[in-house]
Structures are given as C-alpha cells and as structure tokens.
PDB file of C-alpha atoms in Angstrom:
ATOM      1  CA  MET A   1     229.050  72.994 -50.759  1.00  0.00           C
ATOM      2  CA  VAL A   2     232.536  72.055 -51.763  1.00  0.00           C
ATOM      3  CA  LEU A   3     233.643  68.487 -51.287  1.00  0.00           C
ATOM      4  CA  LEU A   4     237.369  68.665 -50.663  1.00  0.00           C
ATOM      5  CA  GLN A   5     240.130  66.091 -50.685  1.00  0.00           C
ATOM      6  CA  LEU A   6     241.386  65.044 -47.275  1.00  0.00           C
ATOM      7  CA  ASP A   7     244.480  67.220 -47.032  1.00  0.00           C
ATOM      8  CA  PRO A   8     242.938  70.465 -48.318  1.00  0.00           C
ATOM      9  CA  PHE A   9     240.100  69.869 -45.898  1.00  0.00           C
ATOM     10  CA  LEU A  10     242.480  69.504 -42.969  1.00  0.00           C
ATOM     11  CA  ASN A  11     244.338  72.660 -44.009  1.00  0.00           C
ATOM     12  CA  GLU A  12     241.120  74.620 -44.281  1.00  0.00           C
ATOM     13  CA  LEU A  13     239.951  73.263 -40.921  1.00  0.00           C
ATOM     14  CA  THR A  14     243.179  74.448 -39.358  1.00  0.00           C
ATOM     15  CA  SER A  15     242.724  77.980 -40.648  1.00  0.00           C
ATOM     16  CA  MET A  16     239.097  77.910 -39.501  1.00  0.00           C
ATOM     17  CA  PHE A  17     240.284  77.179 -35.981  1.00  0.00           C
ATOM     18  CA  GLU A  18     242.821  79.967 -36.223  1.00  0.00           C
ATOM     19  CA  ARG A  19     240.271  82.468 -37.498  1.00  0.00           C
ATOM     20  CA  SER A  20     237.878  81.725 -34.633  1.00  0.00           C
ATOM     21  CA  ASN A  21     240.497  82.330 -31.950  1.00  0.00           C
ATOM     22  CA  GLU A  22     239.179  85.761 -30.973  1.00  0.00           C
ATOM     23  CA  LYS A  23     235.483  85.141 -31.406  1.00  0.00           C
ATOM     24  CA  GLY A  24     233.149  82.625 -32.944  1.00  0.00           C
ATOM     25  CA  SER A  25     232.839  78.863 -32.917  1.00  0.00           C
ATOM     26  CA  VAL A  26     233.728  75.954 -35.128  1.00  0.00           C
ATOM     27  CA  TRP A  27     231.317  73.103 -35.798  1.00  0.00           C
ATOM     28  CA  VAL A  28     232.378  69.730 -37.103  1.00  0.00           C
ATOM     29  CA  THR A  29     229.742  67.190 -38.083  1.00  0.00           C
ATOM     30  CA  LEU A  30     230.245  63.513 -38.792  1.00  0.00           C
ATOM     31  CA  LYS A  31     227.610  61.584 -40.656  1.00  0.00           C
ATOM     32  CA  ARG A  32     227.503  58.280 -42.404  1.00  0.00           C
ATOM     33  CA  CYS A  33     226.750  58.189 -46.076  1.00  0.00           C
ATOM     34  CA  THR A  34     226.751  55.494 -48.692  1.00  0.00           C
ATOM     35  CA  SER A  35     228.464  57.165 -51.577  1.00  0.00           C
ATOM     36  CA  SER A  36     227.654  55.183 -54.668  1.00  0.00           C
ATOM     37  CA  LEU A  37     224.010  54.458 -53.963  1.00  0.00           C
ATOM     38  CA  LYS A  38     221.351  57.029 -54.389  1.00  0.00           C
ATOM     39  CA  SER A  39     218.222  55.628 -52.841  1.00  0.00           C
ATOM     40  CA  LYS A  40     217.450  53.820 -49.651  1.00  0.00           C
ATOM     41  CA  VAL A  41     215.421  51.259 -51.599  1.00  0.00           C
ATOM     42  CA  GLN A  42     218.442  50.433 -53.685  1.00  0.00           C
ATOM     43  CA  ARG A  43     220.525  50.004 -50.573  1.00  0.00           C
ATOM     44  CA  ASN A  44     218.004  47.737 -48.921  1.00  0.00           C
ATOM     45  CA  LYS A  45     217.862  45.630 -52.052  1.00  0.00           C
ATOM     46  CA  MET A  46     221.601  45.210 -51.944  1.00  0.00           C
ATOM     47  CA  ALA A  47     221.583  44.445 -48.262  1.00  0.00           C
ATOM     48  CA  THR A  48     219.046  41.664 -48.680  1.00  0.00           C
ATOM     49  CA  ALA A  49     221.000  40.328 -51.629  1.00  0.00           C
ATOM     50  CA  GLY A  50     223.970  40.118 -49.289  1.00  0.00           C
ATOM     51  CA  GLU A  51     226.099  42.485 -51.316  1.00  0.00           C
ATOM     52  CA  ALA A  52     228.710  44.537 -49.573  1.00  0.00           C
ATOM     53  CA  ILE A  53     227.808  48.186 -49.156  1.00  0.00           C
ATOM     54  CA  GLU A  54     230.578  50.719 -49.149  1.00  0.00           C
ATOM     55  CA  TYR A  55     230.171  53.069 -46.252  1.00  0.00           C
ATOM     56  CA  ARG A  56     231.774  56.444 -46.111  1.00  0.00           C
ATOM     57  CA  CYS A  57     231.908  59.031 -43.407  1.00  0.00           C
ATOM     58  CA  LEU A  58     230.984  62.548 -44.427  1.00  0.00           C
ATOM     59  CA  ILE A  59     232.723  65.274 -42.476  1.00  0.00           C
ATOM     60  CA  ARG A  60     231.440  68.814 -42.585  1.00  0.00           C
ATOM     61  CA  ALA A  61     233.006  71.782 -40.892  1.00  0.00           C
ATOM     62  CA  THR A  62     231.747  75.320 -40.575  1.00  0.00           C
ATOM     63  CA  ASP A  63     232.584  78.511 -38.746  1.00  0.00           C
ATOM     64  CA  GLY A  64     229.189  80.019 -39.462  1.00  0.00           C
ATOM     65  CA  LYS A  65     230.388  81.746 -42.633  1.00  0.00           C
ATOM     66  CA  LYS A  66     232.050  79.113 -44.688  1.00  0.00           C
ATOM     67  CA  THR A  67     231.287  75.426 -44.962  1.00  0.00           C
ATOM     68  CA  ILE A  68     233.681  72.764 -46.124  1.00  0.00           C
ATOM     69  CA  SER A  69     233.269  69.024 -46.368  1.00  0.00           C
ATOM     70  CA  THR A  70     235.086  65.843 -47.180  1.00  0.00           C
ATOM     71  CA  SER A  71     234.431  62.154 -46.924  1.00  0.00           C
ATOM     72  CA  VAL A  72     236.537  59.233 -45.783  1.00  0.00           C
ATOM     73  CA  GLY A  73     236.116  55.559 -46.545  1.00  0.00           C
ATOM     74  CA  ALA A  74     237.254  52.452 -44.721  1.00  0.00           C
ATOM     75  CA  LYS A  75     240.725  52.662 -46.247  1.00  0.00           C
ATOM     76  CA  ASP A  76     241.776  56.138 -45.250  1.00  0.00           C
ATOM     77  CA  HIS A  77     239.738  56.875 -42.135  1.00  0.00           C
ATOM     78  CA  GLN A  78     242.513  55.896 -39.773  1.00  0.00           C
ATOM     79  CA  ARG A  79     245.008  58.226 -41.368  1.00  0.00           C
ATOM     80  CA  PHE A  80     242.475  61.047 -41.415  1.00  0.00           C
ATOM     81  CA  GLN A  81     241.511  60.350 -37.832  1.00  0.00           C
ATOM     82  CA  ALA A  82     245.099  60.746 -36.701  1.00  0.00           C
ATOM     83  CA  SER A  83     245.587  64.073 -38.477  1.00  0.00           C
ATOM     84  CA  TYR A  84     242.216  65.307 -37.271  1.00  0.00           C
ATOM     85  CA  ALA A  85     243.100  64.446 -33.673  1.00  0.00           C
ATOM     86  CA  THR A  86     246.385  66.318 -34.028  1.00  0.00           C
ATOM     87  CA  ILE A  87     244.611  69.436 -35.269  1.00  0.00           C
ATOM     88  CA  LEU A  88     242.103  69.302 -32.425  1.00  0.00           C
ATOM     89  CA  LYS A  89     244.856  68.858 -29.887  1.00  0.00           C
ATOM     90  CA  ALA A  90     246.781  71.787 -31.314  1.00  0.00           C
ATOM     91  CA  HIS A  91     243.829  74.150 -31.291  1.00  0.00           C
ATOM     92  CA  MET A  92     241.734  73.242 -28.277  1.00  0.00           C
ATOM     93  CA  THR A  93     244.068  75.115 -26.015  1.00  0.00           C
ATOM     94  CA  ALA A  94     241.432  77.201 -24.252  1.00  0.00           C
ATOM     95  CA  LEU A  95     240.116  74.249 -22.288  1.00  0.00           C
ATOM     96  CA  LYS A  96     241.017  74.109 -18.633  1.00  0.00           C
ATOM     97  CA  LYS A  97     243.719  71.890 -17.305  1.00  0.00           C
ATOM     98  CA  ARG A  98     242.791  69.609 -14.455  1.00  0.00           C
ATOM     99  CA  GLU A  99     242.480  71.538 -11.218  1.00  0.00           C
ATOM    100  CA  ARG A 100     245.203  70.786  -8.757  1.00  0.00           C
ATOM    101  CA  LYS A 101     244.226  69.603  -5.327  1.00  0.00           C
ATOM    102  CA  ASP A 102     246.838  71.526  -3.442  1.00  0.00           C
ATOM    103  CA  LYS A 103     245.716  75.128  -3.368  1.00  0.00           C
ATOM    104  CA  LYS A 104     248.873  76.359  -1.689  1.00  0.00           C
ATOM    105  CA  LYS A 105     250.359  77.507  -4.918  1.00  0.00           C
ATOM    106  CA  ALA A 106     247.128  78.996  -6.122  1.00  0.00           C
ATOM    107  CA  ALA A 107     248.707  82.282  -7.135  1.00  0.00           C
ATOM    108  CA  GLU A 108     251.355  80.536  -9.158  1.00  0.00           C
ATOM    109  CA  GLY A 109     248.785  78.230 -10.633  1.00  0.00           C
ATOM    110  CA  ASP A 110     246.719  81.163 -11.792  1.00  0.00           C
ATOM    111  CA  LYS A 111     249.649  82.640 -13.623  1.00  0.00           C
ATOM    112  CA  LYS A 112     250.374  79.346 -15.272  1.00  0.00           C
ATOM    113  CA  GLU A 113     246.781  78.901 -16.301  1.00  0.00           C
ATOM    114  CA  GLY A 114     246.666  82.383 -17.701  1.00  0.00           C
ATOM    115  CA  ALA A 115     249.682  81.595 -19.772  1.00  0.00           C
ATOM    116  CA  ALA A 116     248.228  78.315 -20.904  1.00  0.00           C
ATOM    117  CA  LYS A 117     245.036  79.947 -22.067  1.00  0.00           C
ATOM    118  CA  LYS A 118     246.787  82.119 -24.552  1.00  0.00           C
ATOM    119  CA  PRO A 119     248.530  79.805 -26.952  1.00  0.00           C
ATOM    120  CA  LYS A 120     251.820  81.062 -28.159  1.00  0.00           C
ATOM    121  CA  ARG A 121     251.520  82.201 -31.683  1.00  0.00           C
ATOM    122  CA  VAL A 122     254.288  81.118 -33.956  1.00  0.00           C
TER     123      VAL A 122
ATOM    124  CA  MET B   1     217.476  69.265 -24.088  1.00  0.00           C
ATOM    125  CA  VAL B   2     219.285  68.609 -20.884  1.00  0.00           C
ATOM    126  CA  TYR B   3     223.008  67.995 -21.014  1.00  0.00           C
ATOM    127  CA  ILE B   4     224.200  64.563 -19.986  1.00  0.00           C
ATOM    128  CA  THR B   5     226.659  64.962 -17.153  1.00  0.00           C
ATOM    129  CA  SER B   6     228.304  61.564 -17.166  1.00  0.00           C
ATOM    130  CA  TRP B   7     230.777  60.975 -19.973  1.00  0.00           C
ATOM    131  CA  ASP B   8     230.371  57.205 -19.975  1.00  0.00           C
ATOM    132  CA  GLU B   9     226.615  57.525 -20.195  1.00  0.00           C
ATOM    133  CA  PHE B  10     226.951  59.937 -23.079  1.00  0.00           C
ATOM    134  CA  VAL B  11     229.228  57.581 -25.009  1.00  0.00           C
ATOM    135  CA  GLU B  12     227.057  54.563 -24.382  1.00  0.00           C
ATOM    136  CA  ARG B  13     223.813  56.263 -25.321  1.00  0.00           C
ATOM    137  CA  SER B  14     225.184  57.974 -28.408  1.00  0.00           C
ATOM    138  CA  VAL B  15     226.589  54.728 -29.787  1.00  0.00           C
ATOM    139  CA  GLN B  16     223.247  53.061 -29.111  1.00  0.00           C
ATOM    140  CA  LEU B  17     221.454  55.885 -30.884  1.00  0.00           C
ATOM    141  CA  PHE B  18     223.720  55.527 -33.895  1.00  0.00           C
ATOM    142  CA  ARG B  19     223.296  51.775 -34.076  1.00  0.00           C
ATOM    143  CA  ALA B  20     219.527  52.112 -33.911  1.00  0.00           C
ATOM    144  CA  ASP B  21     219.445  54.419 -36.930  1.00  0.00           C
ATOM    145  CA  PRO B  22     222.845  54.757 -38.611  1.00  0.00           C
ATOM    146  CA  ASP B  23     221.458  56.506 -41.684  1.00  0.00           C
ATOM    147  CA  SER B  24     220.106  59.568 -39.975  1.00  0.00           C
ATOM    148  CA  THR B  25     222.290  59.913 -36.914  1.00  0.00           C
ATOM    149  CA  ARG B  26     224.927  62.624 -36.917  1.00  0.00           C
ATOM    150  CA  TYR B  27     227.614  63.608 -34.489  1.00  0.00           C
ATOM    151  CA  VAL B  28     228.433  67.266 -34.069  1.00  0.00           C
ATOM    152  CA  MET B  29     231.277  68.868 -32.213  1.00  0.00           C
ATOM    153  CA  LYS B  30     231.240  72.551 -31.438  1.00  0.00           C
ATOM    154  CA  TYR B  31     234.292  74.328 -30.144  1.00  0.00           C
ATOM    155  CA  ARG B  32     234.342  77.909 -28.963  1.00  0.00           C
ATOM    156  CA  HIS B  33     237.851  79.104 -28.354  1.00  0.00           C
ATOM    157  CA  CYS B  34     237.120  82.469 -26.746  1.00  0.00           C
ATOM    158  CA  ASP B  35     234.945  80.878 -24.044  1.00  0.00           C
ATOM    159  CA  GLY B  36     236.969  77.693 -23.868  1.00  0.00           C
ATOM    160  CA  LYS B  37     233.908  75.533 -24.301  1.00  0.00           C
ATOM    161  CA  LEU B  38     233.331  72.277 -26.066  1.00  0.00           C
ATOM    162  CA  VAL B  39     229.889  70.857 -26.826  1.00  0.00           C
ATOM    163  CA  LEU B  40     229.248  67.440 -28.303  1.00  0.00           C
ATOM    164  CA  LYS B  41     225.930  66.482 -29.766  1.00  0.00           C
ATOM    165  CA  VAL B  42     224.542  63.274 -31.189  1.00  0.00           C
ATOM    166  CA  THR B  43     221.103  63.297 -32.727  1.00  0.00           C
ATOM    167  CA  ASP B  44     218.876  61.325 -35.074  1.00  0.00           C
ATOM    168  CA  ASN B  45     216.373  64.194 -35.379  1.00  0.00           C
ATOM    169  CA  ARG B  46     214.104  62.592 -32.818  1.00  0.00           C
ATOM    170  CA  GLU B  47     216.339  62.196 -29.838  1.00  0.00           C
ATOM    171  CA  CYS B  48     219.188  64.501 -28.980  1.00  0.00           C
ATOM    172  CA  LEU B  49     222.096  63.805 -26.671  1.00  0.00           C
ATOM    173  CA  LYS B  50     224.393  66.602 -25.615  1.00  0.00           C
ATOM    174  CA  PHE B  51     227.515  66.889 -23.542  1.00  0.00           C
ATOM    175  CA  LYS B  52     229.239  70.093 -22.498  1.00  0.00           C
ATOM    176  CA  THR B  53     232.668  70.596 -21.007  1.00  0.00           C
ATOM    177  CA  ASP B  54     235.463  73.086 -20.472  1.00  0.00           C
ATOM    178  CA  GLN B  55     238.053  70.555 -19.324  1.00  0.00           C
ATOM    179  CA  ALA B  56     241.037  69.581 -21.425  1.00  0.00           C
ATOM    180  CA  GLN B  57     240.789  66.093 -19.978  1.00  0.00           C
ATOM    181  CA  GLU B  58     237.390  65.518 -21.557  1.00  0.00           C
ATOM    182  CA  ALA B  59     238.770  66.583 -24.916  1.00  0.00           C
ATOM    183  CA  LYS B  60     241.136  63.641 -24.724  1.00  0.00           C
ATOM    184  CA  LYS B  61     238.223  61.318 -24.115  1.00  0.00           C
ATOM    185  CA  MET B  62     236.446  62.920 -27.026  1.00  0.00           C
ATOM    186  CA  GLU B  63     239.251  61.732 -29.264  1.00  0.00           C
ATOM    187  CA  LYS B  64     238.254  58.183 -28.468  1.00  0.00           C
ATOM    188  CA  LEU B  65     234.646  58.918 -29.261  1.00  0.00           C
ATOM    189  CA  ASN B  66     235.734  60.457 -32.566  1.00  0.00           C
ATOM    190  CA  ASN B  67     237.561  57.234 -33.334  1.00  0.00           C
ATOM    191  CA  ILE B  68     234.484  55.176 -32.520  1.00  0.00           C
ATOM    192  CA  PHE B  69     232.308  57.238 -34.823  1.00  0.00           C
ATOM    193  CA  PHE B  70     234.832  57.342 -37.654  1.00  0.00           C
ATOM    194  CA  THR B  71     235.117  53.575 -37.468  1.00  0.00           C
ATOM    195  CA  LEU B  72     231.382  52.977 -37.253  1.00  0.00           C
ATOM    196  CA  MET B  73     230.593  55.350 -40.085  1.00  0.00           C
ATOM    197  CA  ALA B  74     233.347  54.441 -42.477  1.00  0.00           C
ATOM    198  CA  ARG B  75     233.222  50.697 -41.969  1.00  0.00           C
ATOM    199  CA  GLY B  76     229.566  50.096 -41.305  1.00  0.00           C
ATOM    200  CA  PRO B  77     227.655  49.175 -38.179  1.00  0.00           C
ATOM    201  CA  ASP B  78     229.235  45.752 -37.900  1.00  0.00           C
ATOM    202  CA  ALA B  79     232.691  47.172 -37.413  1.00  0.00           C
ATOM    203  CA  GLU B  80     234.460  46.315 -34.221  1.00  0.00           C
ATOM    204  CA  THR B  81     234.834  49.317 -31.995  1.00  0.00           C
ATOM    205  CA  SER B  82     236.583  47.410 -29.249  1.00  0.00           C
ATOM    206  CA  GLU B  83     239.965  47.792 -30.902  1.00  0.00           C
ATOM    207  CA  VAL B  84     239.646  51.548 -30.742  1.00  0.00           C
ATOM    208  CA  THR B  85     238.138  51.836 -27.312  1.00  0.00           C
ATOM    209  CA  GLY B  86     239.577  48.842 -25.572  1.00  0.00           C
ATOM    210  CA  LYS B  87     236.268  48.523 -23.830  1.00  0.00           C
ATOM    211  CA  GLU B  88     234.566  45.184 -23.637  1.00  0.00           C
ATOM    212  CA  GLN B  89     231.093  46.548 -23.169  1.00  0.00           C
ATOM    213  CA  MET B  90     231.009  47.613 -26.788  1.00  0.00           C
ATOM    214  CA  ASP B  91     231.397  44.031 -27.940  1.00  0.00           C
ATOM    215  CA  ALA B  92     227.991  43.006 -26.749  1.00  0.00           C
ATOM    216  CA  GLN B  93     226.093  45.558 -28.808  1.00  0.00           C
ATOM    217  CA  PRO B  94     226.615  44.670 -32.477  1.00  0.00           C
ATOM    218  CA  THR B  95     225.069  41.235 -32.127  1.00  0.00           C
ATOM    219  CA  LYS B  96     221.844  42.647 -30.754  1.00  0.00           C
ATOM    220  CA  LYS B  97     220.942  44.713 -33.778  1.00  0.00           C
ATOM    221  CA  GLY B  98     222.350  42.429 -36.430  1.00  0.00           C
ATOM    222  CA  ARG B  99     221.874  44.923 -39.239  1.00  0.00           C
ATOM    223  CA  GLY B 100     222.724  43.848 -42.743  1.00  0.00           C
ATOM    224  CA  ARG B 101     223.401  40.283 -41.772  1.00  0.00           C
ATOM    225  CA  LYS B 102     220.331  38.618 -43.095  1.00  0.00           C
ATOM    226  CA  GLN B 103     221.321  35.294 -44.466  1.00  0.00           C
TER     227      GLN B 103
END
C-alpha cells in the first residue's frame, strides 16, 4: 500500500469520490499508530519511563479497487482535518436535506430535492 | 450487529471504546453516493458500533466526530476533546482511564 503525502492523498480521495458517483462506495478508515516504535513492548517501556510517545493517525481510503493511505501527526492534523471536511462536504451531496414540515409545497419540494440530488458537474 | 439509532449514544460509546483500547480501535466511514447512504463504524475487533444515515444533517455531526477522532489519534488519549466538541461530558472521561500517566 502506498503511503502518500497529505495533499496527494486528498487529491486522490477527491477523484475516488468522483469515480464512485454512479456506482460503488468509498471507505475511509482512521486508526491510531505510533510511527517510530515497532513493538508494543517497546512502547510500554517508554510509557513507564515517562517518555513522550509520538502518536500519529493513519488514514486509509479505498473504493474497493484501489487503496491509498497517509498519516497525520499532532502538528498537521488540524489542517488536514479542515481539508478533509471540505472534501466530504463537497461530495456527500446525495444525502437528504431535512424534511420540511409544511407539506403544502410538496410538489415543488420534490423538484428541488431532485435537483439537489444530482450535483452540478463543473 | 444492530445499528445504534441515537447519534449521541453512538458518539459516547465509540469514544469510550477507543479510550478503552486505543491501539486496536479503528473508525470507518463508508459513503455510497448512488444510494445516498452513509455508514459509520467503530470497532476494536471485539465490539462493533455502527450508525447508518441518509440525512445531510447527520453528516454535519459526523464532521465533529471526525475531529474528535483525529484529535484523539494524533495527540494521544490524553488530548482534550472538549475544545473540538464544546461538550462538557467529554471532560470527565480522560481522568478515569489515566493511560500513560503513571508517575
């Protein structure tokens, strides 16, 4: 599996979302990993010695065919988080908007929802 | 596995699950555009919590959960999640486990 830098990962994630528009799903997994240390024993030793452990968050994404991954540390996770949220917001357009309570304009509402479901391609 | 229907319960239980075993807990998001469905899963390979939705509103809430997990995973279990969530209930949890604070 390829471990990408943050920006290439985000680009690839974007195209994964675009490719799965017609059919298919996208999975994104977050998992903690401690980059520099190989074994759990080693980690525990450090923890008892009171040494600081550097945590990183491993992010994997797949569309069932291709898998990409990256990892963020304490320094850059906030920046990554913001870009990641933007991508999600831009691509999760098939989710339903909140249902309106007044059903008088149901016909109009349907049209609007239909339009909302199909994101305008640029 | 049965889906959890309440969002707050899902968040609370998944954070608890992570804190109990941060090394083997993972958080998976699955998005299916053609069906307009979003499934969130948190598991430590023993217990599995799932949440399913098709509402755009819940996706906004998910953003907050993403922030919680990014913070917890990248900064370690002692990281404050309250600044991201603005929820006070999260404050009470780190002290209980006290991981990595043996002095």
